[in-house]
Short mmCIF file of N, CA and C in Angstrom, two decimals:
data_model
loop_
_atom_site.label_atom_id
_atom_site.label_comp_id
_atom_site.label_asym_id
_atom_site.label_seq_id
_atom_site.Cartn_x
_atom_site.Cartn_y
_atom_site.Cartn_z
N MET A 244 67.53 6.20 -49.11
CA MET A 244 66.77 6.85 -48.06
C MET A 244 65.86 5.81 -47.42
N LYS A 245 65.79 5.84 -46.08
CA LYS A 245 64.91 4.89 -45.41
C LYS A 245 63.46 5.27 -45.63
N ARG A 246 62.55 4.33 -45.46
CA ARG A 246 61.13 4.52 -45.76
C ARG A 246 60.32 5.10 -44.61
N ASN A 247 60.79 4.94 -43.37
CA ASN A 247 60.06 5.47 -42.22
C ASN A 247 61.05 5.88 -41.14
N GLY A 248 60.54 6.53 -40.08
CA GLY A 248 61.42 7.00 -39.02
C GLY A 248 62.30 8.15 -39.45
N ILE A 249 61.88 8.90 -40.46
CA ILE A 249 62.67 10.01 -41.01
C ILE A 249 62.47 11.25 -40.15
N ARG A 250 63.56 11.83 -39.68
CA ARG A 250 63.51 13.05 -38.88
C ARG A 250 63.87 14.24 -39.77
N LEU A 251 63.12 15.34 -39.58
CA LEU A 251 63.34 16.55 -40.36
C LEU A 251 63.58 17.72 -39.42
N LYS A 252 64.59 18.51 -39.74
CA LYS A 252 64.91 19.69 -38.94
C LYS A 252 63.71 20.64 -38.95
N GLY A 253 63.32 21.10 -37.76
CA GLY A 253 62.23 22.04 -37.64
C GLY A 253 60.84 21.41 -37.58
N HIS A 254 60.77 20.07 -37.58
CA HIS A 254 59.49 19.38 -37.53
C HIS A 254 59.47 18.41 -36.35
N ILE A 255 58.31 18.26 -35.74
CA ILE A 255 58.13 17.38 -34.58
C ILE A 255 57.89 15.95 -35.05
N GLY A 256 58.49 15.00 -34.37
CA GLY A 256 58.25 13.59 -34.65
C GLY A 256 59.00 13.09 -35.87
N THR A 257 58.54 11.95 -36.37
CA THR A 257 59.17 11.32 -37.52
C THR A 257 58.15 11.18 -38.65
N PHE A 258 58.67 10.91 -39.85
CA PHE A 258 57.85 10.84 -41.06
C PHE A 258 58.14 9.55 -41.82
N TYR A 259 57.22 9.20 -42.73
CA TYR A 259 57.44 8.08 -43.63
C TYR A 259 57.05 8.50 -45.05
N ILE A 260 57.60 7.80 -46.04
CA ILE A 260 57.36 8.11 -47.44
C ILE A 260 56.01 7.55 -47.87
N ILE A 261 55.18 8.39 -48.52
CA ILE A 261 53.91 7.89 -49.06
C ILE A 261 53.87 7.97 -50.59
N LYS A 262 54.67 8.84 -51.19
CA LYS A 262 54.77 8.91 -52.65
C LYS A 262 56.18 9.34 -53.02
N GLU A 263 56.57 8.99 -54.25
CA GLU A 263 57.89 9.41 -54.72
C GLU A 263 57.88 9.56 -56.23
N THR A 264 58.83 10.35 -56.72
CA THR A 264 59.03 10.51 -58.16
C THR A 264 60.52 10.76 -58.39
N GLU A 265 60.93 10.69 -59.64
CA GLU A 265 62.32 11.00 -59.99
C GLU A 265 62.31 11.87 -61.23
N GLU A 266 63.02 12.96 -61.17
CA GLU A 266 63.17 13.89 -62.29
C GLU A 266 64.63 14.26 -62.42
N TYR A 267 65.19 14.11 -63.61
CA TYR A 267 66.58 14.47 -63.88
C TYR A 267 67.54 13.84 -62.89
N GLY A 268 67.28 12.60 -62.53
CA GLY A 268 68.17 11.88 -61.63
C GLY A 268 68.02 12.24 -60.17
N ARG A 269 67.09 13.10 -59.84
CA ARG A 269 66.86 13.50 -58.44
C ARG A 269 65.57 12.86 -57.95
N LYS A 270 65.65 12.17 -56.82
CA LYS A 270 64.45 11.58 -56.22
C LYS A 270 63.78 12.63 -55.34
N ILE A 271 62.45 12.66 -55.40
CA ILE A 271 61.65 13.59 -54.62
C ILE A 271 60.56 12.79 -53.92
N TYR A 272 60.36 13.05 -52.63
CA TYR A 272 59.46 12.24 -51.80
C TYR A 272 58.40 13.10 -51.12
N LEU A 273 57.20 12.51 -50.97
CA LEU A 273 56.14 13.10 -50.17
C LEU A 273 56.11 12.34 -48.86
N LEU A 274 56.28 13.06 -47.75
CA LEU A 274 56.34 12.44 -46.43
C LEU A 274 55.09 12.77 -45.62
N GLU A 275 54.69 11.82 -44.78
CA GLU A 275 53.56 12.01 -43.87
C GLU A 275 54.03 11.75 -42.45
N SER A 276 53.50 12.50 -41.51
CA SER A 276 53.85 12.35 -40.10
C SER A 276 53.43 10.98 -39.58
N GLU A 277 54.34 10.31 -38.88
CA GLU A 277 54.01 9.02 -38.26
C GLU A 277 53.11 9.21 -37.05
N ILE A 278 53.13 10.39 -36.45
CA ILE A 278 52.30 10.67 -35.28
C ILE A 278 50.91 11.15 -35.69
N TYR A 279 50.84 12.13 -36.58
CA TYR A 279 49.58 12.79 -36.91
C TYR A 279 48.93 12.32 -38.21
N GLY A 280 49.64 11.54 -39.01
CA GLY A 280 49.08 11.04 -40.27
C GLY A 280 48.61 12.16 -41.18
N ASP A 281 47.44 11.95 -41.80
CA ASP A 281 46.95 12.97 -42.74
C ASP A 281 46.24 14.13 -42.05
N ASP A 282 46.28 14.18 -40.72
CA ASP A 282 45.75 15.34 -39.99
C ASP A 282 46.75 16.49 -39.97
N ALA A 283 47.98 16.23 -40.36
CA ALA A 283 49.03 17.26 -40.39
C ALA A 283 49.47 17.50 -41.84
N ASN A 284 50.09 18.65 -42.07
CA ASN A 284 50.63 18.94 -43.40
C ASN A 284 51.67 17.90 -43.78
N HIS A 285 51.69 17.54 -45.06
CA HIS A 285 52.73 16.67 -45.58
C HIS A 285 53.95 17.52 -45.93
N VAL A 286 55.07 16.85 -46.14
CA VAL A 286 56.32 17.54 -46.45
C VAL A 286 56.93 16.90 -47.69
N VAL A 287 57.40 17.72 -48.63
CA VAL A 287 58.09 17.24 -49.82
C VAL A 287 59.58 17.48 -49.62
N VAL A 288 60.38 16.41 -49.78
CA VAL A 288 61.83 16.50 -49.61
C VAL A 288 62.54 15.88 -50.80
N ASP A 289 63.83 16.21 -50.95
CA ASP A 289 64.63 15.56 -51.98
C ASP A 289 65.35 14.36 -51.37
N GLN A 290 66.20 13.72 -52.15
CA GLN A 290 66.87 12.49 -51.72
C GLN A 290 67.84 12.71 -50.56
N GLU A 291 68.18 13.96 -50.28
CA GLU A 291 69.06 14.27 -49.15
C GLU A 291 68.28 14.82 -47.96
N CYS A 292 66.96 14.66 -47.99
CA CYS A 292 66.03 15.15 -46.94
C CYS A 292 66.00 16.67 -46.84
N LYS A 293 66.38 17.36 -47.90
CA LYS A 293 66.24 18.81 -47.95
C LYS A 293 64.76 19.11 -48.18
N ILE A 294 64.17 19.93 -47.32
CA ILE A 294 62.75 20.25 -47.43
C ILE A 294 62.52 21.17 -48.63
N LEU A 295 61.67 20.71 -49.56
CA LEU A 295 61.33 21.49 -50.73
C LEU A 295 59.99 22.19 -50.57
N TYR A 296 59.10 21.58 -49.81
CA TYR A 296 57.74 22.12 -49.61
C TYR A 296 57.16 21.48 -48.36
N SER A 297 56.66 22.30 -47.44
CA SER A 297 56.18 21.73 -46.18
C SER A 297 54.77 22.17 -45.82
N ASN A 298 54.01 22.59 -46.81
CA ASN A 298 52.67 23.10 -46.52
C ASN A 298 51.59 22.32 -47.25
N GLU A 299 51.86 21.08 -47.66
CA GLU A 299 50.90 20.27 -48.40
C GLU A 299 49.82 19.77 -47.45
N TYR A 300 48.57 20.05 -47.77
CA TYR A 300 47.48 19.60 -46.90
C TYR A 300 46.26 19.14 -47.67
N ASN A 301 46.09 19.61 -48.89
CA ASN A 301 44.86 19.36 -49.64
C ASN A 301 44.93 18.19 -50.60
N GLY A 302 45.78 17.25 -50.34
CA GLY A 302 45.82 16.05 -51.18
C GLY A 302 46.86 16.10 -52.27
N PHE A 303 46.71 15.18 -53.21
CA PHE A 303 47.70 14.96 -54.26
C PHE A 303 47.94 16.21 -55.11
N SER A 304 46.93 17.02 -55.34
CA SER A 304 47.10 18.18 -56.22
C SER A 304 48.09 19.19 -55.65
N ASP A 305 48.11 19.38 -54.33
CA ASP A 305 49.10 20.28 -53.73
C ASP A 305 50.51 19.74 -53.93
N TYR A 306 50.66 18.45 -53.77
CA TYR A 306 51.96 17.80 -53.99
C TYR A 306 52.40 18.01 -55.43
N GLU A 307 51.50 17.77 -56.37
CA GLU A 307 51.81 17.93 -57.78
C GLU A 307 52.18 19.38 -58.09
N ASP A 308 51.42 20.33 -57.54
CA ASP A 308 51.72 21.75 -57.76
C ASP A 308 53.09 22.12 -57.19
N ALA A 309 53.41 21.59 -56.02
CA ALA A 309 54.71 21.87 -55.40
C ALA A 309 55.84 21.31 -56.26
N LEU A 310 55.68 20.08 -56.74
CA LEU A 310 56.70 19.49 -57.60
C LEU A 310 56.81 20.26 -58.91
N ASP A 311 55.66 20.62 -59.48
CA ASP A 311 55.66 21.36 -60.73
C ASP A 311 56.43 22.67 -60.58
N SER A 312 56.16 23.39 -59.52
CA SER A 312 56.85 24.65 -59.27
C SER A 312 58.35 24.44 -59.07
N PHE A 313 58.70 23.46 -58.25
CA PHE A 313 60.10 23.17 -57.99
C PHE A 313 60.83 22.79 -59.27
N LEU A 314 60.25 21.87 -60.04
CA LEU A 314 60.91 21.39 -61.25
C LEU A 314 60.95 22.46 -62.33
N TYR A 315 59.93 23.29 -62.41
CA TYR A 315 59.92 24.39 -63.37
C TYR A 315 61.09 25.33 -63.10
N HIS A 316 61.27 25.70 -61.83
CA HIS A 316 62.37 26.60 -61.48
C HIS A 316 63.72 25.92 -61.65
N LEU A 317 63.78 24.62 -61.38
CA LEU A 317 65.01 23.87 -61.59
C LEU A 317 65.37 23.86 -63.07
N LYS A 318 64.38 23.64 -63.93
CA LYS A 318 64.63 23.64 -65.38
C LYS A 318 65.07 25.01 -65.86
N GLU A 319 64.46 26.08 -65.34
CA GLU A 319 64.89 27.44 -65.69
C GLU A 319 66.35 27.64 -65.33
N LYS A 320 66.71 27.17 -64.16
CA LYS A 320 68.08 27.30 -63.66
C LYS A 320 69.05 26.53 -64.55
N GLU A 321 68.59 25.40 -65.10
CA GLU A 321 69.44 24.56 -65.94
C GLU A 321 69.32 24.90 -67.42
N GLY A 322 68.61 25.99 -67.75
CA GLY A 322 68.55 26.45 -69.12
C GLY A 322 67.46 25.84 -69.97
N GLU A 323 66.46 25.23 -69.37
CA GLU A 323 65.36 24.65 -70.14
C GLU A 323 64.08 25.44 -69.85
N GLU A 324 64.13 26.73 -70.07
CA GLU A 324 63.02 27.61 -69.73
C GLU A 324 61.75 27.24 -70.50
N GLY A 325 60.61 27.38 -69.82
CA GLY A 325 59.32 27.21 -70.47
C GLY A 325 58.79 25.79 -70.54
N LYS A 326 59.59 24.79 -70.24
CA LYS A 326 59.12 23.41 -70.29
C LYS A 326 58.67 22.97 -68.90
N ARG A 327 57.44 22.43 -68.81
CA ARG A 327 56.89 22.01 -67.51
C ARG A 327 56.81 20.49 -67.47
N SER A 328 56.98 19.94 -66.28
CA SER A 328 56.95 18.49 -66.10
C SER A 328 55.52 17.97 -66.14
N GLU A 329 55.34 16.74 -66.62
CA GLU A 329 54.03 16.09 -66.65
C GLU A 329 53.84 15.14 -65.48
N PHE A 330 54.90 14.82 -64.74
CA PHE A 330 54.82 13.99 -63.54
C PHE A 330 54.29 12.58 -63.77
N TRP A 331 54.60 11.96 -64.87
CA TRP A 331 54.10 10.61 -65.11
C TRP A 331 54.78 9.59 -64.21
N GLY A 332 55.90 9.94 -63.61
CA GLY A 332 56.64 8.98 -62.79
C GLY A 332 56.18 8.85 -61.36
N ILE A 333 55.19 9.61 -60.92
CA ILE A 333 54.75 9.56 -59.53
C ILE A 333 54.06 8.24 -59.24
N ARG A 334 54.42 7.63 -58.11
CA ARG A 334 53.79 6.35 -57.74
C ARG A 334 53.65 6.27 -56.24
N ASN A 335 52.70 5.47 -55.79
CA ASN A 335 52.53 5.20 -54.37
C ASN A 335 53.63 4.27 -53.90
N VAL A 336 54.02 4.40 -52.65
CA VAL A 336 55.02 3.52 -52.06
C VAL A 336 54.28 2.51 -51.20
N ASP A 337 54.50 1.23 -51.47
CA ASP A 337 53.82 0.17 -50.71
C ASP A 337 54.56 -0.18 -49.45
#
């Protein structure tokens, strides 16, 4: 996945990656608008640019909560009910 100039269906302008993590072989990215920066909601997408969460506005904790919810439901779907992710793999993208 490219690091900037990312276009998302239903969103104005382009985005760039500001954080990423990997869980169960799936990469998950936090994107920020190249036009509006942190004045606009961030968007969480997977490695195929599928939007997982598009209402992040209050900083890292919203991102973490969105990932936690997504991964919790993913684990339930894959038969690992009740186990929650600790997100130790999250890092800033330089």
